[in-house]
Amino acid sequence: MTHGTDTSDRGRVLAARVESFVREVIIPHERDPRCGPHGPSEEFVHEMRGWARDAGLLTPHILADGSHLTHRETALVLRAAGLSPLGPVALNVAAPDEGNMFLLGRVASQDQKARFLQPLINGSKRSAFFMTEPAGEGGAGSDPSMLKTTARRDGDYWIVNGRKAFITGARGAGVGIVMARSEEGATLFLVDLPDPAIHIERILDTIDSSMPGGHAVVRIENLRVPASQVLGESGAGFKYAQVRLAPARLTHCMRWLGACVRAQQIASEYAVKRQAFGKPLIEHEGVGFMLADNRIEMKQAELMIDWCADVLDSGAAGTVESSMTKVAVSEALFRVADRCVQVMGGTGVSGDTVVEQVFREIRAFRIYDGPTEVHKWSLAKKIRDEALKAAGGVMSR
Amino acid sequence: MTHGTDTSDRGRVLAARVESFVREVIIPHERDPRCGPHGPSEEFVHEMRGWARDAGLLTPHILADGSHLTHRETALVLRAAGLSPLGPVALNVAAPDEGNMFLLGRVASQDQKARFLQPLINGSKRSAFFMTEPAGEGGAGSDPSMLKTTARRDGDYWIVNGRKAFITGARGAGVGIVMARSEEGATLFLVDLPDPAIHIERILDTIDSSMPGGHAVVRIENLRVPASQVLGESGAGFKYAQVRLAPARLTHCMRWLGACVRAQQIASEYAVKRQAFGKPLIEHEGVGFMLADNRIEMKQAELMIDWCADVLDSGAAGTVESSMTKVAVSEALFRVADRCVQVMGGTGVSGDTVVEQVFREIRAFRIYDGPTEVHKWSLAKKIRDEALKAAGGVMSR
Amino acid sequence: MTHGTDTSDRGRVLAARVESFVREVIIPHERDPRCGPHGPSEEFVHEMRGWARDAGLLTPHILADGSHLTHRETALVLRAAGLSPLGPVALNVAAPDEGNMFLLGRVASQDQKARFLQPLINGSKRSAFFMTEPAGEGGAGSDPSMLKTTARRDGDYWIVNGRKAFITGARGAGVGIVMARSEEGATLFLVDLPDPAIHIERILDTIDSSMPGGHAVVRIENLRVPASQVLGESGAGFKYAQVRLAPARLTHCMRWLGACVRAQQIASEYAVKRQAFGKPLIEHEGVGFMLADNRIEMKQAELMIDWCADVLDSGAAGTVESSMTKVAVSEALFRVADRCVQVMGGTGVSGDTVVEQVFREIRAFRIYDGPTEVHKWSLAKKIRDEALKAAGGVMSR
Amino acid sequence: MTHGTDTSDRGRVLAARVESFVREVIIPHERDPRCGPHGPSEEFVHEMRGWARDAGLLTPHILADGSHLTHRETALVLRAAGLSPLGPVALNVAAPDEGNMFLLGRVASQDQKARFLQPLINGSKRSAFFMTEPAGEGGAGSDPSMLKTTARRDGDYWIVNGRKAFITGARGAGVGIVMARSEEGATLFLVDLPDPAIHIERILDTIDSSMPGGHAVVRIENLRVPASQVLGESGAGFKYAQVRLAPARLTHCMRWLGACVRAQQIASEYAVKRQAFGKPLIEHEGVGFMLADNRIEMKQAELMIDWCADVLDSGAAGTVESSMTKVAVSEALFRVADRCVQVMGGTGVSGDTVVEQVFREIRAFRIYDGPTEVHKWSLAKKIRDEALKAAGGVMSR
């Protein structure tokens, strides 16, 4: 409504193509036995990406000249991709690759782009972002002083040592971005994977199951990285992580909104066809109201995403806005998915439809990229600071 | 963000002037003893409107040529007006006048406009909309067959008989719009008030207290109306009511969002200044998280309002969109107001700040203009119809 | 079910008599014009107590020998009393008198009982508990170091100075219990009221309206109290306040549960009689489910109250249990009252039934006697301490 | 508190022994690789039951003389068993066996008991209850006219044909109870399993994973059952199902409450040990309040269970009470489990502790044994009938 420009037609046209592709090509393969508890196999990912490439839809948010769609356009495209839990991986717009490509596009040197970004864009490799440490999200993830992985100079090389946890997609990845603490502070290193110095200790069994490679616990022992593979400048790692952070949160919201659109559609059709106590389920207000609540909450999620996308498109960092959006959208979509499950009764908790998986994935989403409580904590601090400032003047009545 | 045009600058500039006026001129009078349980007195309303007129801000949403601001611009202006429960009345953008002016602007003849609309626009009279009947919202409000007030022709006149309930502002109004059932169906009549045939039986004691005249129970006995005072055509009353309905719902949302912005501001400053257990209240996450939730929910309310306003500005009826927005915004703002009360403890449930009143008003708002459940009921029907249609094809997996 | 003894038959028989009295004698007077925003007038209270005395039901929880019903029996009786917001005052089981009588019964000397307790028991006087200070609940209410009202010895007298806020029933009370800080610590003083040294600055306008005298802000200037009027020992004031605290919280729960039983009854009958969209309201699941939720939540409230009563009857202090019960019951009853309002639409937010008042009263109850958040804060500390202790051993898997 | 008798000492002593057994013997085996997505393997079940038998704790709720513990005592024992998801199976108090044993104990003939009940009590066989049909819970589960599986007489035999869904534990069971529609109405048949006429079409992939054999879709083709294997009388199947229903719902509540006690313990210890933003997680109110909410909701769950157990122990059918309890407890425990997950962040959604499984199991519990909405629907009908009856008299004010 608010955009009538060529630009957004571009987004809409692309999103429509992506939706057709996901519905016609990907969804029929959702039960492929190569989808396991730690996500689709590398072989299956490769196969799906081939289909996307043939359809001219691989990595659709990055244009031939290396420029990206606007965040607002991306919202349309990624929502369409998210209609299947396999869609983002098939189209190469999934986490963590999408965020990693965004980061490298902003910060990497031309040589680094050629070597590490290009294979991600053409979908031949996957990547992983080695930031979180076993001490937890609240640990190294957000507090430089808690980052325990170290990097020390050794001539033209860096030697990295430490442990990492919840490293999504590490197993099977071809490109790694590793955060470690140097003398100058947090620093990001680009590495080829696999590397014998990066031991995957185990893959966590998690409630979600859409991400190839799952989530790994990793030990880094004397990883040797040439100085040319430092991303940007040593000590600026947190600044770069911030560049990646807000958009990555937001694309998560986009994809899972798509998944909920699908779940709602499945639940609605189920409720139309199934009878209970003498009439179709959907004629029961107890069911109809749940679907109505979903409709409203999904619209709100869409509006929050578009709002935050506009903020990012304006060039702002969007830290607060993406926190607000992540909290609102992840919590709302969890309620949406939960209601879809409930509407469908026994079928809802079974793998007979994708609704059950969507519910599990979104449960995890309330924690990944910062649990709801961490975002509220930051937001509360901001409100405090504003109120303190305002209270410097005359108190409101 | 999404509008950079002259048009919306117009809205922003006007809203800024309204905000200053409300904060500087109106808020200092919130404790005027002429504010009673059934709203501010007529004298006080008149006085405040004089101030608004002097500031060039009376009826700010209707321009000199009779045209209106866009709904999107109106959202900015009415939110600013709503910063005080007295603001909308002072500025002449309150319910039911705002909706009545909108309706008359769309449907009334030139003669009718001169006689009934003009005094509303210049703020010299107030108006009331006589639709709801004692049988309840779910009765005459939404179902023509349940409309019991009758209108029969008597030469060039109509004779109207019936009872009405929850008629906001009837006492003290100068203009009435009365819905009755003629042979052709629901019909709207314009009448001068007071009229001896329209007996105000009593003013209801209600939890809210912002609307002048309160909410009346009314008996209409042999009200005699000239045929020239039929609004539009006989039998088309429900169609016209729909014209009024969606925008009226939406302006309610705008005004009460403004009230919550104020409540949040008061609660935040309170939480900064008050200590509990050794630190300012706002340093307690139990308090800070409530204010953070409020921040998020008010942003969502704003986005829903803007979205629905865009729909109305596009020329669509917006029935579904305004239902969704009314449910989402009224329920969210209630949670917001409730949290503001809670943050402020004993002070929150006292009249020492306006927060207590905002809480009461918004409790009523969840019911006025259609309780949440009625809107969900309609929405569920729509979802059913769409799902039935979709299920005509292949079922989703 | 769990009690088949004579003792509880005593409670049941008495509760049945109280219920009849409230329904037949008190409820018909709920619209008495002497009920204002600051509660029923003294004259009306006196009149109602006369009726209760005649029925042999005044102060029913205290027996002729000065002993009290068990807390479990009291639960039955006070729930019956609470069926009307006027019931507890009429029967002399309302806050703060009920808690004050409990405290004096436990701590006062024989002389003090004769002079200060007896007139409370026979209902000829009301009382007030002067603890909270303007700095707020979180202030003097819970932290001795924040108690600012002072008491200094002057021969055989004490001189008390300070300010108090939210002093329920202070206006019109004949007996006061004043907390002040002496050299030994918090101390309670018994005083006759009115006393020129205790100035009632103003009565707060609050959302609730059931308590005679309302809630006062009070200034104490050179109040002179004989040493014989110290309650218990100087410095032990907080210990005594604790004696009063847990039972007083619990009787609040009992009374308001009764009020919700009544609201649910009114809403259910309304929903049976009113039609919407072609059938009685109650046939709509959107309404029926709300009433079902209420039924469940009121049962849970009853069980929590009985559980906590059993704890108190066992002789335990019940601090944690009464906190848990207060939180659970006040929050649940608020949802119950809110749903009753919503079921009844416009009528629900009007004073045409007592439901609207019950909603307002229970909103305040979530704050009075410690806001929900303060109780959760204490409970969280307890959980932390237990977990720390447990974690001293082997961690749970 | 309310029971001081020998009887309940019996329950407490037994519960303490069960708790020790579960904590010391079962919990260390929770990661046994024989626990798969469709529950522990038959071999592992057999092995665990051997340990329980050695400890004298197999089938602890049924005494040597065939009598059962009271429901109230059972609550203590099953809560202890539920501390591990493996506990109920190990101790032979899991669904559906526990309910099936209860039913057979009430209805089976001596011969039937010897043949079908005894092997269940001694834990050598498992059982399944074949009631639900693919049309869904709302179908055959609750409406005889929708029961599609047929039973027709053929001499001294019955021939049963139909399809069943969500048949928990069917694969691997040795005893089946099959519901089918005969001329007289719903009828229950006892059968030895496996039987070639009962084809297990597939095991559903469900979100839960604690029940051996998982949940099966089953086709019954010309199953031949001797007349002596009719349970009770032909046509009385629904009456018997009701006998089983209320207690079976309640034992589910007991077991899952135990699981939440465990999850809360794990989450609390985690929150004590993990740091975020400079202090232990549990010192953050955002975390501490969640644990406090859990404490309160688990107490309420316990009280509802005990109340309903008392109702059943009094000999009443407890249909309404067990519906209320099932709704309240399953919804509350889901919130509890969800909060435990959230408190633990990434670890909470991983299989590193049992919390993630508890969350998944309880999600399913909100649907199994009747989704929340079906119970509210029944309860709403009951409230309507009571209100109709009450409204026959004078309306409440």
Short mmCIF file of N, CA, C and O in Angstrom, two decimals, chain A residues 233-299:
data_model
loop_
_atom_site.label_atom_id
_atom_site.label_comp_id
_atom_site.label_asym_id
_atom_site.label_seq_id
_atom_site.Cartn_x
_atom_site.Cartn_y
_atom_site.Cartn_z
N GLU A 233 39.07 -5.18 10.57
CA GLU A 233 40.22 -4.91 11.42
C GLU A 233 40.19 -5.70 12.71
O GLU A 233 39.12 -5.96 13.26
N SER A 234 41.36 -6.03 13.19
CA SER A 234 41.45 -6.71 14.48
C SER A 234 40.89 -5.79 15.56
O SER A 234 41.18 -4.59 15.58
N GLY A 235 40.07 -6.36 16.42
CA GLY A 235 39.48 -5.57 17.52
C GLY A 235 38.12 -5.01 17.20
O GLY A 235 37.42 -4.54 18.08
N ALA A 236 37.73 -5.08 15.93
CA ALA A 236 36.44 -4.50 15.54
C ALA A 236 35.35 -5.57 15.38
O ALA A 236 34.29 -5.33 14.79
N GLY A 237 35.60 -6.74 15.93
CA GLY A 237 34.71 -7.87 15.72
C GLY A 237 33.28 -7.63 16.19
O GLY A 237 32.32 -8.05 15.55
N PHE A 238 33.14 -6.96 17.31
CA PHE A 238 31.78 -6.73 17.81
C PHE A 238 31.02 -5.73 16.95
O PHE A 238 29.81 -5.86 16.75
N LYS A 239 31.76 -4.77 16.44
CA LYS A 239 31.12 -3.80 15.54
C LYS A 239 30.59 -4.53 14.30
O LYS A 239 29.45 -4.31 13.88
N TYR A 240 31.38 -5.45 13.76
CA TYR A 240 30.93 -6.18 12.57
C TYR A 240 29.78 -7.12 12.92
O TYR A 240 28.86 -7.31 12.14
N ALA A 241 29.86 -7.73 14.11
CA ALA A 241 28.77 -8.63 14.51
C ALA A 241 27.46 -7.86 14.57
O ALA A 241 26.40 -8.37 14.23
N GLN A 242 27.56 -6.60 15.00
CA GLN A 242 26.36 -5.76 15.05
C GLN A 242 25.79 -5.52 13.65
O GLN A 242 24.58 -5.46 13.46
N VAL A 243 26.70 -5.33 12.68
CA VAL A 243 26.25 -5.15 11.29
C VAL A 243 25.38 -6.32 10.85
O VAL A 243 24.37 -6.17 10.18
N ARG A 244 25.81 -7.51 11.27
CA ARG A 244 25.11 -8.73 10.88
C ARG A 244 23.83 -8.93 11.69
O ARG A 244 22.85 -9.51 11.22
N LEU A 245 23.87 -8.43 12.93
CA LEU A 245 22.87 -8.82 13.91
C LEU A 245 21.44 -8.44 13.56
O LEU A 245 20.54 -9.29 13.49
N ALA A 246 21.21 -7.15 13.37
CA ALA A 246 19.84 -6.69 13.19
C ALA A 246 19.20 -7.31 11.95
O ALA A 246 18.09 -7.86 12.03
N PRO A 247 19.88 -7.27 10.79
CA PRO A 247 19.24 -7.90 9.63
C PRO A 247 19.02 -9.39 9.81
O PRO A 247 18.00 -9.93 9.36
N ALA A 248 19.95 -10.07 10.49
CA ALA A 248 19.82 -11.51 10.66
C ALA A 248 18.61 -11.85 11.52
O ALA A 248 17.88 -12.81 11.26
N ARG A 249 18.42 -11.06 12.58
CA ARG A 249 17.21 -11.25 13.40
C ARG A 249 15.97 -11.11 12.55
O ARG A 249 15.00 -11.84 12.69
N LEU A 250 16.02 -10.09 11.68
CA LEU A 250 14.83 -9.76 10.92
C LEU A 250 14.52 -10.81 9.87
O LEU A 250 13.35 -11.14 9.64
N THR A 251 15.57 -11.35 9.23
CA THR A 251 15.26 -12.37 8.21
C THR A 251 14.71 -13.64 8.87
O THR A 251 13.89 -14.33 8.28
N HIS A 252 15.13 -13.92 10.11
CA HIS A 252 14.51 -15.01 10.87
C HIS A 252 13.00 -14.76 10.97
O HIS A 252 12.18 -15.66 10.76
N CYS A 253 12.63 -13.56 11.32
CA CYS A 253 11.21 -13.23 11.46
C CYS A 253 10.47 -13.45 10.14
O CYS A 253 9.35 -13.98 10.11
N MET A 254 11.09 -13.03 9.05
CA MET A 254 10.46 -13.16 7.74
C MET A 254 10.17 -14.62 7.41
O MET A 254 9.08 -14.98 7.00
N ARG A 255 11.22 -15.44 7.57
CA ARG A 255 11.08 -16.86 7.20
C ARG A 255 10.02 -17.55 8.05
O ARG A 255 9.19 -18.30 7.55
N TRP A 256 10.04 -17.29 9.37
CA TRP A 256 9.09 -18.01 10.22
C TRP A 256 7.68 -17.47 10.08
O TRP A 256 6.71 -18.19 10.33
N LEU A 257 7.55 -16.23 9.67
CA LEU A 257 6.20 -15.76 9.34
C LEU A 257 5.64 -16.57 8.18
O LEU A 257 4.48 -17.00 8.19
N GLY A 258 6.49 -16.80 7.19
CA GLY A 258 6.05 -17.65 6.07
C GLY A 258 5.62 -19.02 6.54
O GLY A 258 4.59 -19.55 6.10
N ALA A 259 6.38 -19.59 7.45
CA ALA A 259 6.03 -20.92 7.96
C ALA A 259 4.67 -20.91 8.66
O ALA A 259 3.89 -21.85 8.55
N CYS A 260 4.39 -19.82 9.34
CA CYS A 260 3.11 -19.73 10.04
C CYS A 260 1.95 -19.48 9.07
O CYS A 260 0.83 -19.95 9.30
N VAL A 261 2.22 -18.76 8.01
CA VAL A 261 1.19 -18.61 6.97
C VAL A 261 0.78 -20.01 6.49
O VAL A 261 -0.40 -20.32 6.34
N ARG A 262 1.77 -20.82 6.29
CA ARG A 262 1.50 -22.20 5.84
C ARG A 262 0.74 -22.98 6.89
O ARG A 262 -0.25 -23.66 6.60
N ALA A 263 1.18 -22.89 8.15
CA ALA A 263 0.53 -23.65 9.22
C ALA A 263 -0.93 -23.21 9.36
O ALA A 263 -1.83 -24.04 9.55
N GLN A 264 -1.16 -21.95 9.28
CA GLN A 264 -2.52 -21.43 9.39
C GLN A 264 -3.40 -21.96 8.25
O GLN A 264 -4.55 -22.32 8.46
N GLN A 265 -2.81 -22.02 7.08
CA GLN A 265 -3.55 -22.52 5.93
C GLN A 265 -3.92 -24.00 6.14
O GLN A 265 -5.07 -24.41 5.92
N ILE A 266 -2.97 -24.76 6.62
CA ILE A 266 -3.22 -26.19 6.86
C ILE A 266 -4.27 -26.36 7.95
O ILE A 266 -5.21 -27.15 7.82
N ALA A 267 -4.13 -25.61 9.01
CA ALA A 267 -5.08 -25.74 10.13
C ALA A 267 -6.48 -25.31 9.71
O ALA A 267 -7.48 -25.91 10.11
N SER A 268 -6.55 -24.27 8.89
CA SER A 268 -7.87 -23.78 8.46
C SER A 268 -8.57 -24.82 7.58
O SER A 268 -9.76 -25.08 7.75
N GLU A 269 -7.82 -25.39 6.68
CA GLU A 269 -8.44 -26.38 5.81
C GLU A 269 -8.82 -27.62 6.60
O GLU A 269 -9.88 -28.23 6.36
N TYR A 270 -8.00 -27.98 7.55
CA TYR A 270 -8.33 -29.10 8.44
C TYR A 270 -9.64 -28.81 9.17
O TYR A 270 -10.53 -29.66 9.26
N ALA A 271 -9.75 -27.60 9.68
CA ALA A 271 -10.92 -27.24 10.48
C ALA A 271 -12.19 -27.15 9.65
O ALA A 271 -13.30 -27.25 10.16
N VAL A 272 -12.02 -26.99 8.37
CA VAL A 272 -13.17 -26.96 7.47
C VAL A 272 -13.64 -28.39 7.18
O VAL A 272 -14.83 -28.65 7.04
N LYS A 273 -12.70 -29.29 7.10
CA LYS A 273 -13.04 -30.65 6.68
C LYS A 273 -13.43 -31.58 7.83
O LYS A 273 -14.14 -32.55 7.62
N ARG A 274 -12.90 -31.30 9.00
CA ARG A 274 -13.16 -32.21 10.12
C ARG A 274 -14.40 -31.81 10.91
O ARG A 274 -14.63 -30.63 11.14
N GLN A 275 -15.18 -32.81 11.31
CA GLN A 275 -16.39 -32.59 12.08
C GLN A 275 -16.14 -32.85 13.57
O GLN A 275 -15.35 -33.72 13.92
N ALA A 276 -16.84 -32.13 14.41
CA ALA A 276 -16.87 -32.46 15.84
C ALA A 276 -18.19 -31.98 16.40
O ALA A 276 -18.63 -30.86 16.14
N PHE A 277 -18.85 -32.88 17.10
CA PHE A 277 -20.12 -32.54 17.73
C PHE A 277 -21.10 -31.94 16.73
O PHE A 277 -21.75 -30.93 16.98
N GLY A 278 -21.17 -32.57 15.56
CA GLY A 278 -22.25 -32.25 14.64
C GLY A 278 -22.01 -31.12 13.66
O GLY A 278 -22.90 -30.74 12.92
N LYS A 279 -20.82 -30.54 13.68
CA LYS A 279 -20.55 -29.51 12.67
C LYS A 279 -19.05 -29.43 12.42
O LYS A 279 -18.27 -29.94 13.22
N PRO A 280 -18.68 -28.77 11.29
CA PRO A 280 -17.24 -28.67 11.04
C PRO A 280 -16.56 -27.95 12.20
O PRO A 280 -17.12 -27.04 12.81
N LEU A 281 -15.34 -28.40 12.47
CA LEU A 281 -14.54 -27.79 13.55
C LEU A 281 -14.58 -26.26 13.48
O LEU A 281 -14.72 -25.59 14.50
N ILE A 282 -14.45 -25.73 12.28
CA ILE A 282 -14.30 -24.28 12.14
C ILE A 282 -15.56 -23.54 12.52
O ILE A 282 -15.54 -22.33 12.79
N GLU A 283 -16.68 -24.23 12.54
CA GLU A 283 -17.93 -23.60 12.98
C GLU A 283 -17.97 -23.44 14.50
O GLU A 283 -18.83 -22.75 15.04
N HIS A 284 -17.09 -24.14 15.19
CA HIS A 284 -16.98 -23.95 16.64
C HIS A 284 -16.20 -22.68 16.91
O HIS A 284 -15.07 -22.53 16.43
N GLU A 285 -16.77 -21.78 17.69
CA GLU A 285 -16.05 -20.54 17.99
C GLU A 285 -14.71 -20.83 18.67
O GLU A 285 -13.74 -20.11 18.49
N GLY A 286 -14.70 -21.89 19.48
CA GLY A 286 -13.46 -22.26 20.16
C GLY A 286 -12.32 -22.48 19.18
O GLY A 286 -11.15 -22.25 19.48
N VAL A 287 -12.65 -22.92 17.99
CA VAL A 287 -11.65 -23.11 16.93
C VAL A 287 -11.54 -21.85 16.07
O VAL A 287 -10.44 -21.36 15.80
N GLY A 288 -12.68 -21.32 15.67
CA GLY A 288 -12.68 -20.15 14.79
C GLY A 288 -11.97 -18.96 15.41
O GLY A 288 -11.25 -18.22 14.74
N PHE A 289 -12.17 -18.78 16.71
CA PHE A 289 -11.52 -17.66 17.39
C PHE A 289 -9.99 -17.84 17.41
O PHE A 289 -9.24 -16.87 17.34
N MET A 290 -9.55 -19.09 17.53
CA MET A 290 -8.09 -19.30 17.50
C MET A 290 -7.54 -18.91 16.14
O MET A 290 -6.48 -18.27 16.05
N LEU A 291 -8.24 -19.28 15.10
CA LEU A 291 -7.76 -18.93 13.76
C LEU A 291 -7.86 -17.42 13.53
O LEU A 291 -7.02 -16.83 12.83
N ALA A 292 -8.86 -16.79 14.13
CA ALA A 292 -8.99 -15.33 14.02
C ALA A 292 -7.84 -14.65 14.76
O ALA A 292 -7.24 -13.69 14.26
N ASP A 293 -7.54 -15.14 15.93
CA ASP A 293 -6.39 -14.59 16.67
C ASP A 293 -5.12 -14.72 15.83
O ASP A 293 -4.29 -13.81 15.79
N ASN A 294 -4.99 -15.86 15.18
CA ASN A 294 -3.81 -16.06 14.34
C ASN A 294 -3.75 -15.05 13.21
O ASN A 294 -2.69 -14.48 12.93
N ARG A 295 -4.88 -14.85 12.57
CA ARG A 295 -4.92 -13.89 11.47
C ARG A 295 -4.43 -12.52 11.93
O ARG A 295 -3.63 -11.86 11.27
N ILE A 296 -4.93 -12.12 13.08
CA ILE A 296 -4.55 -10.80 13.61
C ILE A 296 -3.07 -10.77 13.97
O ILE A 296 -2.35 -9.84 13.61
N GLU A 297 -2.61 -11.79 14.64
CA GLU A 297 -1.21 -11.78 15.08
C GLU A 297 -0.24 -11.89 13.92
O GLU A 297 0.87 -11.34 13.97
N MET A 298 -0.63 -12.58 12.87
CA MET A 298 0.27 -12.65 11.71
C MET A 298 0.31 -11.31 10.98
O MET A 298 1.36 -10.93 10.44
N LYS A 299 -0.80 -10.62 10.94
CA LYS A 299 -0.79 -9.29 10.33
C LYS A 299 0.12 -8.37 11.14
O LYS A 299 0.93 -7.62 10.59
#
